[in-house]
Short mmCIF file of C-alpha atoms and ligand atoms in Angstrom, two decimals:
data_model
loop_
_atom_site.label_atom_id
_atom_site.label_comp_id
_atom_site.label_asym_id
_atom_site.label_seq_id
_atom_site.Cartn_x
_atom_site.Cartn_y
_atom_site.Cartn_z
CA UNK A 1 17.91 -23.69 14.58
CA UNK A 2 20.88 -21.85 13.69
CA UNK A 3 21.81 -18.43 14.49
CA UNK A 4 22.74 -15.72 11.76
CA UNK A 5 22.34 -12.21 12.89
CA UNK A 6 22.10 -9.23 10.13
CA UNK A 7 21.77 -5.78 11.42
CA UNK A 8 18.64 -3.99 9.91
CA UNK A 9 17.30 -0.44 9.60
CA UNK A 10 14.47 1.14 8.28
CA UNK A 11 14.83 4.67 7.62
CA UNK A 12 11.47 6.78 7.91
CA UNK A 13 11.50 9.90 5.98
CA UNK A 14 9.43 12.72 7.22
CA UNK A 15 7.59 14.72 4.56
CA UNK A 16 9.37 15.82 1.41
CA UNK A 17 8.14 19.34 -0.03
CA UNK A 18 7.94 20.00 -3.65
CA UNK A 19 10.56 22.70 -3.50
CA UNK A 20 13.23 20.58 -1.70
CA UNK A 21 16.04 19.64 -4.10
CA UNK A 22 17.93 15.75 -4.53
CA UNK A 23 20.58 17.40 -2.55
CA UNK A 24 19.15 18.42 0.48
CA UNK A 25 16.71 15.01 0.31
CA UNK A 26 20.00 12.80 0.07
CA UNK A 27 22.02 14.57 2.91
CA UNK A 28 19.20 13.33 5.30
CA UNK A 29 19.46 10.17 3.99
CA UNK A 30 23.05 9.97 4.45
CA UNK A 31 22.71 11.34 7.98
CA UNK A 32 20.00 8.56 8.15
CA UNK A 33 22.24 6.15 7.16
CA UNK A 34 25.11 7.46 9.70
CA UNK A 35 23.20 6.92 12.71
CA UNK A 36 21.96 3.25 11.11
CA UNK A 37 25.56 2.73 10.77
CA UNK A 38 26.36 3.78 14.59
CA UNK A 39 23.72 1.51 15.71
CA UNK A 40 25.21 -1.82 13.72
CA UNK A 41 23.19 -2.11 10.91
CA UNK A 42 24.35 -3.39 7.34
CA UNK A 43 20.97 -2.39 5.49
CA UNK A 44 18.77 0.17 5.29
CA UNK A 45 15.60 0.77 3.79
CA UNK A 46 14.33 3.76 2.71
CA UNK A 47 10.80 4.35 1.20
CA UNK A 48 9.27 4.68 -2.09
CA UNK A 49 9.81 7.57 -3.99
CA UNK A 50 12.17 8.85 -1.78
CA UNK A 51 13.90 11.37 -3.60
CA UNK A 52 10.87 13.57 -4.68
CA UNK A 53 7.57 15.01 -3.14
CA UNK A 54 4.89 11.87 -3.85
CA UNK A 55 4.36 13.72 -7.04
CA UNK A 56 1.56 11.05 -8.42
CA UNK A 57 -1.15 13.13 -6.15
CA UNK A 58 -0.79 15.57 -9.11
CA UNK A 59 -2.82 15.72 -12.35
CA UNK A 60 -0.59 16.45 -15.51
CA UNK A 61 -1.59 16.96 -18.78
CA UNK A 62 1.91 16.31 -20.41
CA UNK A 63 4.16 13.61 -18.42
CA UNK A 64 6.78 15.16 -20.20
CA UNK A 65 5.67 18.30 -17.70
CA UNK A 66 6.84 16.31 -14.91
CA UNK A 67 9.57 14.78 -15.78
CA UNK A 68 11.71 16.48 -13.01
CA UNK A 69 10.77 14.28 -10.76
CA UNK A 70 12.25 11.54 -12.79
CA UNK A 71 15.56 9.39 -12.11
CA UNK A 72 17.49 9.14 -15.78
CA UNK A 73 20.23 6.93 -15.04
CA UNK A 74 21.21 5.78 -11.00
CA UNK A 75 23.47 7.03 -9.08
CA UNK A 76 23.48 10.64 -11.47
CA UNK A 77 25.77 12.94 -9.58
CA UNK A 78 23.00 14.20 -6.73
CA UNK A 79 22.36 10.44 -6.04
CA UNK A 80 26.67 9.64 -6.07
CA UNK A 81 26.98 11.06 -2.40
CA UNK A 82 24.60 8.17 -0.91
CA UNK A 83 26.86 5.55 -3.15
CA UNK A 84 29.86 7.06 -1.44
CA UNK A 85 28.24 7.18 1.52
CA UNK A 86 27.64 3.29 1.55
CA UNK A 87 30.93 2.26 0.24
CA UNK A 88 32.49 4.85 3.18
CA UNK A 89 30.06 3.11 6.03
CA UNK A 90 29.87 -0.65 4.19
CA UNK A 91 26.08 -0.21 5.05
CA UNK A 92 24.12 -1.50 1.99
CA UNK A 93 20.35 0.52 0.96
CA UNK A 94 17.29 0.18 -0.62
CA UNK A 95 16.07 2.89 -2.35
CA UNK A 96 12.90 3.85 -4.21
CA UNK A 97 12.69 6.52 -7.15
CA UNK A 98 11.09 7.18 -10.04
CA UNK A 99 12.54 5.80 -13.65
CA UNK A 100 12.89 7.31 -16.54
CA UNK A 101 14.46 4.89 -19.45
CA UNK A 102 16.54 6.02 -22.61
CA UNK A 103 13.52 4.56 -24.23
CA UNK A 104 11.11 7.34 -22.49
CA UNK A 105 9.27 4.48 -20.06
CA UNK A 106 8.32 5.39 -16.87
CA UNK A 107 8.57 2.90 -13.98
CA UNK A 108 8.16 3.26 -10.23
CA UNK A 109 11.35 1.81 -9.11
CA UNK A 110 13.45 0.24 -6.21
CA UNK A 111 17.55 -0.90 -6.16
CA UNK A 112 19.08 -2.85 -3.85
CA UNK A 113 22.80 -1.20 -2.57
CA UNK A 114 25.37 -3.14 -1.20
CA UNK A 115 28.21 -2.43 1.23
CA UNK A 116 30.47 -1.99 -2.18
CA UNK A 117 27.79 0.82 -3.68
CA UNK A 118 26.99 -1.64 -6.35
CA UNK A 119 23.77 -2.28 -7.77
CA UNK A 120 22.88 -5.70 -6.72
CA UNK A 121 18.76 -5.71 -7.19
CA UNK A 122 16.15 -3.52 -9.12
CA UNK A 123 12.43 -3.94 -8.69
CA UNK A 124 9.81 -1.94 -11.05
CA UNK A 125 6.20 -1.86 -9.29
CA UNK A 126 3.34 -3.95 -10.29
CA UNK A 127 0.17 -3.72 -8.04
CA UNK A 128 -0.03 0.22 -9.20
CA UNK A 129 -2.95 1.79 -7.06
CA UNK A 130 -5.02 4.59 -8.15
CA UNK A 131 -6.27 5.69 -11.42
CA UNK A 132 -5.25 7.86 -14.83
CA UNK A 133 -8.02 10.01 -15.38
CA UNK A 134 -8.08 13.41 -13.86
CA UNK A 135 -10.52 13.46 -10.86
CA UNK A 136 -10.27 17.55 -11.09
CA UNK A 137 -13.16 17.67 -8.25
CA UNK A 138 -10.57 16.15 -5.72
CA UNK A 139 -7.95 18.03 -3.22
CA UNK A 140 -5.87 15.24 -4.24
CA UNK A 141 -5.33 12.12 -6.64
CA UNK A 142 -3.48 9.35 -6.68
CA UNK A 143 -1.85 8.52 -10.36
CA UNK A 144 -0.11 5.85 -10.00
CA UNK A 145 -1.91 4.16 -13.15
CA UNK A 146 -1.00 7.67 -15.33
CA UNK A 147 2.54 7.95 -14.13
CA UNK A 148 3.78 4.41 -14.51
CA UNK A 149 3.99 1.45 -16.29
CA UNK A 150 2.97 -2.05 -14.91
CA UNK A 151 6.66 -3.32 -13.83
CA UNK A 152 8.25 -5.58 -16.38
CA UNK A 153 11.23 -7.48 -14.04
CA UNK A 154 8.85 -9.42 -11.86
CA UNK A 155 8.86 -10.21 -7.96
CA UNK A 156 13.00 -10.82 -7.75
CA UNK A 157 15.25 -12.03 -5.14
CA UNK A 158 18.68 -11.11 -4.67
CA UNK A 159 21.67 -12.51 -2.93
CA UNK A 160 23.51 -9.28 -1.55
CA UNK A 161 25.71 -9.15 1.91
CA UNK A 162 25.21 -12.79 2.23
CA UNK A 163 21.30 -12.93 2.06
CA UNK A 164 18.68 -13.59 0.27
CA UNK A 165 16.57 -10.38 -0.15
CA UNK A 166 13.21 -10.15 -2.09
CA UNK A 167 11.98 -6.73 -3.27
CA UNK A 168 8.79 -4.96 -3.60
CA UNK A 169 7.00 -1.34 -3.34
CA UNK A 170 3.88 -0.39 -1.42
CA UNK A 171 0.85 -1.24 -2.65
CA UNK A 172 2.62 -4.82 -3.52
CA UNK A 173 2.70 -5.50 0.57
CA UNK A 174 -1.42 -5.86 0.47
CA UNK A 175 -1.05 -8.61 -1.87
CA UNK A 176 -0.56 -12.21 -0.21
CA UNK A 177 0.68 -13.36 -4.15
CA UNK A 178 4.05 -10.85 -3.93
CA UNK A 179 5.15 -12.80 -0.79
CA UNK A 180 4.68 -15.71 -1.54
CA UNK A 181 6.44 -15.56 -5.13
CA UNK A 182 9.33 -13.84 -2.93
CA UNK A 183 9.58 -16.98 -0.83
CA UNK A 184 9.03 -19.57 -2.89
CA UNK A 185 12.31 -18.11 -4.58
CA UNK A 186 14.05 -18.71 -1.39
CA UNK A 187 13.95 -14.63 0.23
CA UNK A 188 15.05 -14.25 3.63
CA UNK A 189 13.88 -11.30 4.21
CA UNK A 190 11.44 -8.70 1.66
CA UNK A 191 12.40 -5.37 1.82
CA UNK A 192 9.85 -2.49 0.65
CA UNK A 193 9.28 1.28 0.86
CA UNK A 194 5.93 3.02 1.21
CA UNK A 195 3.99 6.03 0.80
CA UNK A 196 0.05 6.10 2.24
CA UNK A 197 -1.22 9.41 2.47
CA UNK A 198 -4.05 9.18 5.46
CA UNK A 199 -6.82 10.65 2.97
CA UNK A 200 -6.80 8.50 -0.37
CA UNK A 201 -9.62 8.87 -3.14
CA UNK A 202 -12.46 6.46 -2.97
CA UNK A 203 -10.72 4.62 -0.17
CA UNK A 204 -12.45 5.75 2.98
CA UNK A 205 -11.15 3.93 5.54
CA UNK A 206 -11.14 4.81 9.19
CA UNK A 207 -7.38 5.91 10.01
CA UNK A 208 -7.13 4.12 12.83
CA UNK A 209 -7.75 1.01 10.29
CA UNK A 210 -5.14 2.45 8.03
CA UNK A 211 -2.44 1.91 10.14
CA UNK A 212 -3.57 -1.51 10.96
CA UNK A 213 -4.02 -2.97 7.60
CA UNK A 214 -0.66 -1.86 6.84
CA UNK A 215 0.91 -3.49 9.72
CA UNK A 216 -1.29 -6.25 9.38
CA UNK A 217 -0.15 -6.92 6.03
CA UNK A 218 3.47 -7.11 6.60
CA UNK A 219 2.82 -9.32 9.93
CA UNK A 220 0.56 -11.71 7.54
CA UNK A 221 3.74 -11.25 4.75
CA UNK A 222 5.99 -12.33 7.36
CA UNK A 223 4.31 -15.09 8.95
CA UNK A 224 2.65 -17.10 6.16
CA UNK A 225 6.12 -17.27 4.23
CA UNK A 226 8.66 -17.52 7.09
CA UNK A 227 10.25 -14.27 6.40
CA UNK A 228 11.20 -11.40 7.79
CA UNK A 229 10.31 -7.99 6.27
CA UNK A 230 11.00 -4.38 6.28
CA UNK A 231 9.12 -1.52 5.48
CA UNK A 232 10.07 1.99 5.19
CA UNK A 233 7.39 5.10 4.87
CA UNK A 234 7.62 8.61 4.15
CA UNK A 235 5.49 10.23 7.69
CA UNK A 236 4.20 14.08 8.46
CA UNK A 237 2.73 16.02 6.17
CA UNK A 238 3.76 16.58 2.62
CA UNK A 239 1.90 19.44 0.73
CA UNK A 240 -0.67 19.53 2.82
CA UNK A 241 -0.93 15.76 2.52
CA UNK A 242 -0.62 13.55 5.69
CA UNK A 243 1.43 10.04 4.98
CA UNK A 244 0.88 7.80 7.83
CA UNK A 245 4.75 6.55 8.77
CA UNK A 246 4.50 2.90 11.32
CA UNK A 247 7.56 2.22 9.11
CA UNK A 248 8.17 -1.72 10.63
CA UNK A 249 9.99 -5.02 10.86
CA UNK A 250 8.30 -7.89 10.95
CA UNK A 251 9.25 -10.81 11.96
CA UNK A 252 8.76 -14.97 10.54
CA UNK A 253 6.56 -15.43 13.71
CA UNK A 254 4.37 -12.76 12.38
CA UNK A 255 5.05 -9.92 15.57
CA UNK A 256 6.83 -6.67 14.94
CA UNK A 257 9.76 -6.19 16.44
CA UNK A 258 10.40 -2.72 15.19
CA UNK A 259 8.26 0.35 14.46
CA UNK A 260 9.10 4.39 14.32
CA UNK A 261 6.83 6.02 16.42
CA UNK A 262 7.42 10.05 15.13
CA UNK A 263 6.06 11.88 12.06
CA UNK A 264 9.89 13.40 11.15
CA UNK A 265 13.26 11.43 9.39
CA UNK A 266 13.39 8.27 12.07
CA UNK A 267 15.58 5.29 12.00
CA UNK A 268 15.39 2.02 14.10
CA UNK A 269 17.42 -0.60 13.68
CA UNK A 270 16.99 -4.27 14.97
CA UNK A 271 19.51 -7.31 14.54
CA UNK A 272 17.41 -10.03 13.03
CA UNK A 273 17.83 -13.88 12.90
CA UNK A 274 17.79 -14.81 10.02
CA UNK A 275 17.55 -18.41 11.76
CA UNK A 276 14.41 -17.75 13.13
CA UNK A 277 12.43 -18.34 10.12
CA UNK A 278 13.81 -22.22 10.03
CA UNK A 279 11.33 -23.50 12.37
CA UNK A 280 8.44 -22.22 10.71
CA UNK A 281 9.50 -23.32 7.52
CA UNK A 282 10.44 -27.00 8.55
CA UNK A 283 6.79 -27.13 9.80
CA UNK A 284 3.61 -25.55 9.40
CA UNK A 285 5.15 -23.57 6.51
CA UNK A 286 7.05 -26.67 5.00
CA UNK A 287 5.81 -25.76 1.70
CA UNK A 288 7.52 -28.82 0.04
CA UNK A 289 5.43 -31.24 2.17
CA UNK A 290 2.25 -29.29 2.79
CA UNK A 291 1.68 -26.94 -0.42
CA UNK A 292 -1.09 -28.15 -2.62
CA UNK A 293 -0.45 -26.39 -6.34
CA UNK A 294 -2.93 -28.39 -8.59
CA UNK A 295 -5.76 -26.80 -6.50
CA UNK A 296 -4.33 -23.07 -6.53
CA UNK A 297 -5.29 -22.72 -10.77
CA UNK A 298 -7.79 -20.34 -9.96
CA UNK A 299 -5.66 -17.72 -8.37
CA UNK A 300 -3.68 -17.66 -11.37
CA UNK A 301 -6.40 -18.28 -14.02
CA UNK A 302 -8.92 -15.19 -12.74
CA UNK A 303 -7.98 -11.67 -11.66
CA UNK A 304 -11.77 -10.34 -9.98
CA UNK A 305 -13.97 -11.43 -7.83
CA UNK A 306 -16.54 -14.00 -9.85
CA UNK A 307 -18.97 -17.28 -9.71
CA UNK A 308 -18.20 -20.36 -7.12
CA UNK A 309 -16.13 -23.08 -9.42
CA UNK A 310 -18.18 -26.87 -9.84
CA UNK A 311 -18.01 -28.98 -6.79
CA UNK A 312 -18.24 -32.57 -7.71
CA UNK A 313 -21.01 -33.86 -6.27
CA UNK A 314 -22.84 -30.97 -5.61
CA UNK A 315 -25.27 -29.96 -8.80
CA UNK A 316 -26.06 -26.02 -7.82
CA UNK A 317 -28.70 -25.97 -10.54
CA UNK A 318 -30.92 -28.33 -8.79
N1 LIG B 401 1.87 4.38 -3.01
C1 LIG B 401 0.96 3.40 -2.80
O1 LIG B 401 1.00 2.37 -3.43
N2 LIG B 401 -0.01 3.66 -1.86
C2 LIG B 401 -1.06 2.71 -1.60
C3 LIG B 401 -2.40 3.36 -1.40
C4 LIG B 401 -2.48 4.17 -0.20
C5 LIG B 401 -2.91 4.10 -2.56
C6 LIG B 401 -0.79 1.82 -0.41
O2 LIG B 401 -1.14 0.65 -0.50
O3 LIG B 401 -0.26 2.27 0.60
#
């Protein structure tokens, strides 16, 4: 098994009020990215939506209303300093934000940073959560599916500061499919930010279960693809909203080996092996040898839940 080290940060951010501005949000995330930088790491993640309030919890009749909250073009000159601050370091980022195109389409977005300050990755999200209609009769919504369009760039990987690195946002970590799709394309490590408010319409889970499902599902990520990943959440309170934080690395064996444990701006950093993942993918996770395709139509060929598939052999109408 060889040995390749990369140093790796995730970068909690504590809760973002509606009245902070881009420029006080991105001098925490360069101080953020200082002490990353102190502690050897060459990445850091950041969450989803970073640079805003998670604005989707709010019903709008006009998007155009809210468009404010919206990235136009990347780095704009409030966004420039964390570019700089990169380039000054040589500590590449992830970074999630909301999109706004030239052609007025709205995308929840991620870009992978590297060491340079170039661009070397964009991810728009696809498993949206929520729903578009206003649920009035609720303290708060979650409008994912009103705010955004379904991303149109797929699950990518990109090679930046030597490694492989798959992208993906949030909801996309409950879904075994974005994964797999990452590693298939050869990913060394997935990289994703995160906001779960504790309280989330029609999904009444216990919140001790909330934080376990989302570790869970990065651990499962990890382990059933022979990668490593990294999450970063927002944490604390954000208008009167609670976001759970547990931002994590997990590694190819399926344990974490890093997790904030505050609800306020956090980093931790770990140096991974990349090497690590090698074993599991030469054996039980040799998907060469041991993947089965021709029997996997089904996952591709229905979306819900529905009726058990023939058998041969076995005549269910009997
Ligand atoms: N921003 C998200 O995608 N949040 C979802 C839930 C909480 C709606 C999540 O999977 O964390």
């Amino acid at each position: 098994m060889s040995k390749r080290t990369f140093g790796l940060a995730v970068a909690q951010v504590g809760g973002i009020q509606p009245e902070e501005t881009r420029v006080e949000v991105v001098a925490r995330l360069i101080s953020m990215m200082r002490v990353a930088h102190q502690r050897g790491a060459e990445l850091v993640v950041f969450p989803e939506l970073t640079l805003t309030t998670f604005f989707p919890r709010y019903w709008t009749e006009s998007l155009q209303a809210s468009d404010h909250y919206f990235e136009r073009e990347m780095p704009s000159g409030e966004t420039a300093p964390l570019f700089a601050a990169a380039r000054e370091l040589g500590v590449g980022f992830y970074l999630g934000y909301a999109e706004l195109t030239p052609e007025g389409r709205r995308f929840n977005t991620s870009i992978l940073v590297d060491g340079q300050g170039r661009i070397t990755g964009k991810y728009r999200k696809i498993h949206l959560p929520g729903h578009a209609d206003n649920r009035s009769n609720l303290t708060h919504q979650h409008l994912e599916k009103r705010y955004f369009e379904v991303g149109d760039l797929g699950f990518g990987v990109f090679e930046s500061q030597g490694i492989k690195i798959g992208m993906a946002l949030c909801n996309d970590r409950r879904w075994p499919e974005v994964y797999r799709a990452l590693s298939l394309q050869g990913a060394d490590l997935v990289v994703l930010g995160y906001n779960t408010p504790l309280d989330v319409p029609g999904w009444s889970e216990e919140p001790h279960a909330k934080m376990s499902t989302h570790l869970l599902s990065l651990q499962a990520g990890a382990y059933q693809n022979s990668v490593w990943v990294a999450a970063a959440g927002k944490s604390g309170t954000e208008d009167g909203v609670y976001m759970i934080g547990g931002s994590a690395i997990a590694a190819p064996s399926g344990e974490i080996v890093a997790k904030t444990i505050g609800d306020e701006d956090e980093v931790v950093v770990t140096h991974i092996d990349l090497g690590m993942a090698e074993m599991y993918r030469e054996s039980v996770f040799d998907f060469a040898a041991h993947r089965r395709p021709e029997n996997y139509s089904i996952i591709v060929d229905r979306v819900g839940r529905g009726e058990p598939v023939p058998v041969p052999g076995f005549d269910r109408e009997a």
